[in-house]
Coordinates of C-alpha atoms in Angstrom, one line a residue:
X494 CA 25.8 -3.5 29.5
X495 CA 26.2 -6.4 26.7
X496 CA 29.5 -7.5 25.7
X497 CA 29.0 -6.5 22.2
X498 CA 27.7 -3.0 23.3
X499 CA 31.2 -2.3 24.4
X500 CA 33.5 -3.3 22.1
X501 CA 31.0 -2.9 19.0
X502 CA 30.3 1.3 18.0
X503 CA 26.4 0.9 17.1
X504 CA 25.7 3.4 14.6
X505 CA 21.8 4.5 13.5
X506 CA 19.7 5.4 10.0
X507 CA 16.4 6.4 11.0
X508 CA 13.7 6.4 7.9
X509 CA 11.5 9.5 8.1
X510 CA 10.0 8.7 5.1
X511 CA 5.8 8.3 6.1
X512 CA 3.1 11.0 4.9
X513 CA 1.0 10.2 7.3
X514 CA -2.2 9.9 4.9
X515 CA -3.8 7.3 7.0
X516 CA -3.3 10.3 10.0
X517 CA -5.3 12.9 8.2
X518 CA -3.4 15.8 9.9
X519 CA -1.9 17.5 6.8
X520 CA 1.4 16.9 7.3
X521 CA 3.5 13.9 8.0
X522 CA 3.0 12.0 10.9
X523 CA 6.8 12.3 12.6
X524 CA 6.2 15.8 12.8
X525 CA 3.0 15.6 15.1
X526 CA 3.3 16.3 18.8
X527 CA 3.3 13.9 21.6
X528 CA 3.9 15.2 25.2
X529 CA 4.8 18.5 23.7
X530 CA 7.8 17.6 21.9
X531 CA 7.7 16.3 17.8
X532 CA 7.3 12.6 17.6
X533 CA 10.5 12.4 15.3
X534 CA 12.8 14.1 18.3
X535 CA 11.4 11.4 20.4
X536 CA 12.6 8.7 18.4
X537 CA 16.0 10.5 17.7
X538 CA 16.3 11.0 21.7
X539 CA 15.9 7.4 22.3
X540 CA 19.5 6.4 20.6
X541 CA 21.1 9.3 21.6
X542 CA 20.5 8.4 25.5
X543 CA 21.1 4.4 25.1
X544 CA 24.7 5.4 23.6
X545 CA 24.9 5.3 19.8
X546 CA 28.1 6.4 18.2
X547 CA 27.6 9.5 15.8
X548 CA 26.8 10.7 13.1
X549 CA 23.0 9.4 13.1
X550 CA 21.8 9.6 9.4
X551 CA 18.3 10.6 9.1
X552 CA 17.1 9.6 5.5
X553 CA 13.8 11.7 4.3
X554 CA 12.2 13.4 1.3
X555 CA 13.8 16.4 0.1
X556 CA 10.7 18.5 0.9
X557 CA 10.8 17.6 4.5
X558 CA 14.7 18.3 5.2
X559 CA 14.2 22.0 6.2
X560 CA 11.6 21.4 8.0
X561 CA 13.3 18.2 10.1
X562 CA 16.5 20.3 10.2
X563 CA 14.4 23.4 11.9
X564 CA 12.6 20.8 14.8
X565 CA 16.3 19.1 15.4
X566 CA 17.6 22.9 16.0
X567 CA 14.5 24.0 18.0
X568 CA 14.3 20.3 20.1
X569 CA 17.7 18.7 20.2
X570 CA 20.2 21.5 19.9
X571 CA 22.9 19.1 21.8
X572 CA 22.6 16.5 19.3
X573 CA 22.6 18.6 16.2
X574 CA 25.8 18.5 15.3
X575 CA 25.6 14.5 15.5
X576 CA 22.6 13.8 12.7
X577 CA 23.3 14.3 9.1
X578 CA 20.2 14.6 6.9
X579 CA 20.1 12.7 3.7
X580 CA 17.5 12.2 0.7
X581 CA 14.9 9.4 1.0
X582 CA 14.5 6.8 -1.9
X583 CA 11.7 5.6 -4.3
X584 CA 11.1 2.9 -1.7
X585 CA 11.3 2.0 1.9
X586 CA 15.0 -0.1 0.6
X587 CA 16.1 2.4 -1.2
X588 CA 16.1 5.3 1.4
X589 CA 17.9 2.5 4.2
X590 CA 20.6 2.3 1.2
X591 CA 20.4 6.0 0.6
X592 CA 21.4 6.1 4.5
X593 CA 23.5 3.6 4.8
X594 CA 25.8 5.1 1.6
X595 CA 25.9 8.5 3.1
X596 CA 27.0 6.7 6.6
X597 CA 29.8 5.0 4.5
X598 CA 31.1 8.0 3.2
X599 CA 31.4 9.8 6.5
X600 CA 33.2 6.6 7.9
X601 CA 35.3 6.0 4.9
X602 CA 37.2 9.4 6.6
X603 CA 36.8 8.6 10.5
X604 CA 36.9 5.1 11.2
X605 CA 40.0 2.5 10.4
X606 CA 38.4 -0.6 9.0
X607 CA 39.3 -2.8 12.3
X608 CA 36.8 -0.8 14.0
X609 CA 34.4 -0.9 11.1
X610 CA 34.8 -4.9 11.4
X611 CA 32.8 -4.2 15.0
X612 CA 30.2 -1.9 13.8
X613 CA 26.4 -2.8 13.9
X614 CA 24.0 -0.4 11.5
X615 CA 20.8 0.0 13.5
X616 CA 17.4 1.1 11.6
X617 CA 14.2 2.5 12.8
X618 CA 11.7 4.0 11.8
X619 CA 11.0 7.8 13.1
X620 CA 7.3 6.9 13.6
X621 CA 7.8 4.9 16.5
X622 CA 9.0 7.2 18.9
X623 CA 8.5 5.0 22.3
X624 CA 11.6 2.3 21.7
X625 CA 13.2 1.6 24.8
X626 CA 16.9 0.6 25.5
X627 CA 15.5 -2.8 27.1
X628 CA 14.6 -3.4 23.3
X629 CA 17.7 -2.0 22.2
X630 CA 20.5 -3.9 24.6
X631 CA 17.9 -7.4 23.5
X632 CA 19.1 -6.0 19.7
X633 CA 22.9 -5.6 20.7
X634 CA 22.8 -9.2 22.6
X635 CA 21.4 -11.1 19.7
X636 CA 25.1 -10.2 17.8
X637 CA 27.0 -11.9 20.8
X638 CA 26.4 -14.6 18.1
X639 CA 28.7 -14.6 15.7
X640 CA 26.6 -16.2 13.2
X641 CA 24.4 -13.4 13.5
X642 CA 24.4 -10.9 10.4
X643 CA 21.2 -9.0 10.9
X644 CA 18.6 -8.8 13.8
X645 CA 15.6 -7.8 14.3
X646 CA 12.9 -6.8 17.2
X647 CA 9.5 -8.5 16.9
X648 CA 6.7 -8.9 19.5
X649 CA 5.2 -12.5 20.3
X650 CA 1.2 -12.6 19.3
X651 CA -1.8 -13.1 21.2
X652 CA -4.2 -13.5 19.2
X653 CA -5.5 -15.9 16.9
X654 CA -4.4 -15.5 13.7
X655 CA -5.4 -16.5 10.3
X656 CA -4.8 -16.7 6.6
X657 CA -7.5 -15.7 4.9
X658 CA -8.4 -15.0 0.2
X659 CA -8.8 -11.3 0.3
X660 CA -11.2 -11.9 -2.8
X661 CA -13.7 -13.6 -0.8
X662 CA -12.9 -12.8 2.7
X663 CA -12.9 -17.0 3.3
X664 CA -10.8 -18.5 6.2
X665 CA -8.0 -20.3 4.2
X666 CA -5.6 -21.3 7.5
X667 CA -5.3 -20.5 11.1
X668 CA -1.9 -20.0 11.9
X669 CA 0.4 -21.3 14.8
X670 CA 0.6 -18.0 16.8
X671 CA 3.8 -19.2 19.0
X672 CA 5.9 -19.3 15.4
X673 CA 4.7 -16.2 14.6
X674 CA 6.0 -12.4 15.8
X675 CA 5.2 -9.1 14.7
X676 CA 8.2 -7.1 13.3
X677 CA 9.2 -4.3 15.2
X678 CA 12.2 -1.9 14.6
X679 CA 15.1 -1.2 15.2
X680 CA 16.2 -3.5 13.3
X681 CA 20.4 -4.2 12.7
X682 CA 22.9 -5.0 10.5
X683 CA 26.9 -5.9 10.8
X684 CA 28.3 -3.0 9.1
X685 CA 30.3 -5.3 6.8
X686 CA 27.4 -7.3 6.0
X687 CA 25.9 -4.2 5.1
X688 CA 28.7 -2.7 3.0
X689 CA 28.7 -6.1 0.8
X690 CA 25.3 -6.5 0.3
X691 CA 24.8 -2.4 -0.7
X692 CA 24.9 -2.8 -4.3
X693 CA 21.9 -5.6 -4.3
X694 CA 19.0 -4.5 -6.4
X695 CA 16.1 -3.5 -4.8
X696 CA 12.9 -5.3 -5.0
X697 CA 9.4 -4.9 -3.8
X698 CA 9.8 -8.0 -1.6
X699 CA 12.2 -6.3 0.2
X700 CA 9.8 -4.5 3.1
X701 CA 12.4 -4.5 5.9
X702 CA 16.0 -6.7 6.5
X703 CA 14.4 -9.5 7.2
X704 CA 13.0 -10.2 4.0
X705 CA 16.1 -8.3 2.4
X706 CA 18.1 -10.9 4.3
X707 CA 15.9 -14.2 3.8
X708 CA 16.5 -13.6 -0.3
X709 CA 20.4 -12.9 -0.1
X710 CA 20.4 -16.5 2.0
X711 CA 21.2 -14.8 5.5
X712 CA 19.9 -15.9 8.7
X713 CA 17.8 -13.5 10.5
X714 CA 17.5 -13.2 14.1
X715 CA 14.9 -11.8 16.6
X716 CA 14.8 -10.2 20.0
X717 CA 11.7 -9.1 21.8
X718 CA 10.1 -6.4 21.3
X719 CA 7.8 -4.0 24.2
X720 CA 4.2 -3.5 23.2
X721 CA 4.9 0.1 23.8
X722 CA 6.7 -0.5 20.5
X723 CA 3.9 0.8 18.2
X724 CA 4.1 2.7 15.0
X725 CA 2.2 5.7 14.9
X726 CA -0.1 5.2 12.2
X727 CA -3.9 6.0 12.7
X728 CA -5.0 9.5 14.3
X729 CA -5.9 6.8 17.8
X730 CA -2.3 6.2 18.3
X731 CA -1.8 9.1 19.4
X732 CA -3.6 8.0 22.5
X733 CA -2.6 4.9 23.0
X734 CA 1.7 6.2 22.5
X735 CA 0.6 9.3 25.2
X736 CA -0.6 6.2 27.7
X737 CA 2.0 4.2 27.0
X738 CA 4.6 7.0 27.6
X739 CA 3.1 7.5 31.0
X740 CA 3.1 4.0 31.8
X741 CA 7.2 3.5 30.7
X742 CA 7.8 6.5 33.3
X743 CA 6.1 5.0 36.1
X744 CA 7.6 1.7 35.6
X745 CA 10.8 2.8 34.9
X746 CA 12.2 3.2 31.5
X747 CA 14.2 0.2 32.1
X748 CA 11.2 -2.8 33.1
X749 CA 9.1 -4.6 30.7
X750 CA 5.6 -3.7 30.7

C-alpha cells in the first residue's frame, strides 16, 4: 500500500455517458455483458475492491438512470447504498463537473475540510471495465509528489506513429514514439484542485484532465497503464476484454501482463 493511499480518502466519478453507436447493439455499450455480469458493474467493482471511500458518483444521461439504478440493484446489491446517480452533461467536461458538484455537496455535510485537504477525485470511464489496482496504486503513487495536482494513466506505444493531413491522407511527420503515451483512465485530481478550478468554462479542447489541466497552467502527470486497459468501443472488443479477463485471472489480478 502507497503512503498516499493511506492517509489520502480516494473518492470516484465514473462517466457513463457513451451510446455505443460504433457497437451497433441498440443500447449503450456499459450495459452489454461480459462474463455474464454488465460491463458497467465491472468497472464499478474494480474501485469498490481496491478501497475507494464512498459515495461513488456515477454521472449519466437521464434516460439511462433507471435503467443503471436496476443493474446496480440486481449486480452490486452490497455497494448500492455507496453510488449516487447523477445527470450527465452536454459534454464529456461537463458531466466530470456535473459529478464532481454533486460529490461536493455530499462532502460539504461529511467530511471536515482537513480531510478534504487529503482527498484525490479519481475518474474513469464505465466503458473500460478491466482497470486493475496495479494501475490504480501507480495512480495513487504519482501524488506522493506534492507538486502533483492531477494524474493520469497512459500506456507507452509500440508502434510507429505518424502525423498525417486528413485532406490528402499525406505523411506530414513521424513521431517519437518513446515521448508519446496513449491516455488511459482513471485519471485523478486533488480534491482542492478540483474544487478551485470547478467554475472554469468548459471548452471543446477539454477531452479529459490533461488537456483541462495543460490550459489552466497545471502540470500533468502520468503512470502506466496495463494493455488490458481498453475501452470497449467496437462490437471486437468484446473479444479481446473476454481474453484479457481470462488472462488477468491466470496471472493474478495483481502482475503486469
Amino acid at each position: 500500500m502507497s503512503s498516499v493511499k493511506a492517509r489520502s480518502s480516494f473518492y470516484t466519478i465514473v462517466l457513463s455517458g457513451g451510446v455505443g453507436s460504433r457497437m451497433q447493439a441498440g443500447h449503450p455499450k456499459q450495459f452489454l455483458t461480459l462474463a455474464g455480469e454488465p460491463v458497467l458493474t465491472h468497472s464499478l467493482t474494480a474501485f469498490f475492491q481496491w478501497g475507494i471511500a464512498a459515495p461513488l458518483m456515477l454521472v449519466c444521461p437521464a434516460e439511462y438512470m433507471q435503467t443503471s439504478a436496476d443493474l446496480i440493484a440486481l449486480h452490486l446489491p452490497q455497494y448500492k447504498s455507496d453510488i449516487y446517480l447523477v445527470e450527465g452533461g452536454a459534454s464529456r467536461h461537463q458531466s466530470y463537473l456535473n459529478g464532481l458538484h454533486g460529490l461536493l455537496e455530499h462532502l460539504g455535510r461529511a467530511q471536515s475540510e482537513e480531510a478534504r485537504a487529503d482527498a484525490i477525485v479519481l475518474i474513469h470511464d464505465a466503458a473500460r471495465p478491466l482497470v486493475q489496482a496495479i494501475e490504480l496504486d501507480r495512480l495513487a503513487a504519482l501524488f506522493q509528489d506534492q507538486h502533483c495536482q492531477i494524474g493520469s494513466l497512459a500506456l507507452p506505444q509500440v508502434d510507429t506513429l505518424v502525423e498525417f493531413d486528413p485532406q490528402t491522407h499525406r505523411h506530414t511527420r513521424t513521431l517519437d514514439r518513446e515521448q508519446v503515451m496513449a491516455v488511459k483512465t482513471p485519471q485523478a485530481i486533488r480534491l482542492l484542485t478540483a474544487q478551485k478550478t470547478a467554475a472554469v468554462p468548459d471548452k471543446e479542447s477539454y477531452t479529459d484532465l490533461l488537456s483541462f489541466a495543460k490550459d489552466l497552467g497545471l502540470s500533468g502527470y502520468l503512470a502506466q497503464a496495463e494493455p488490458a486497459n481498453i475501452k470497449l468501443t467496437r462490437p471486437g472488443d468484446l473479444e479481446l476484454l473476454a481474453f484479457y479477463r481470462e488472462q488477468i485471472a491466470a496471472h493474478g489480478a495483481g502482475q503486469s501482463l
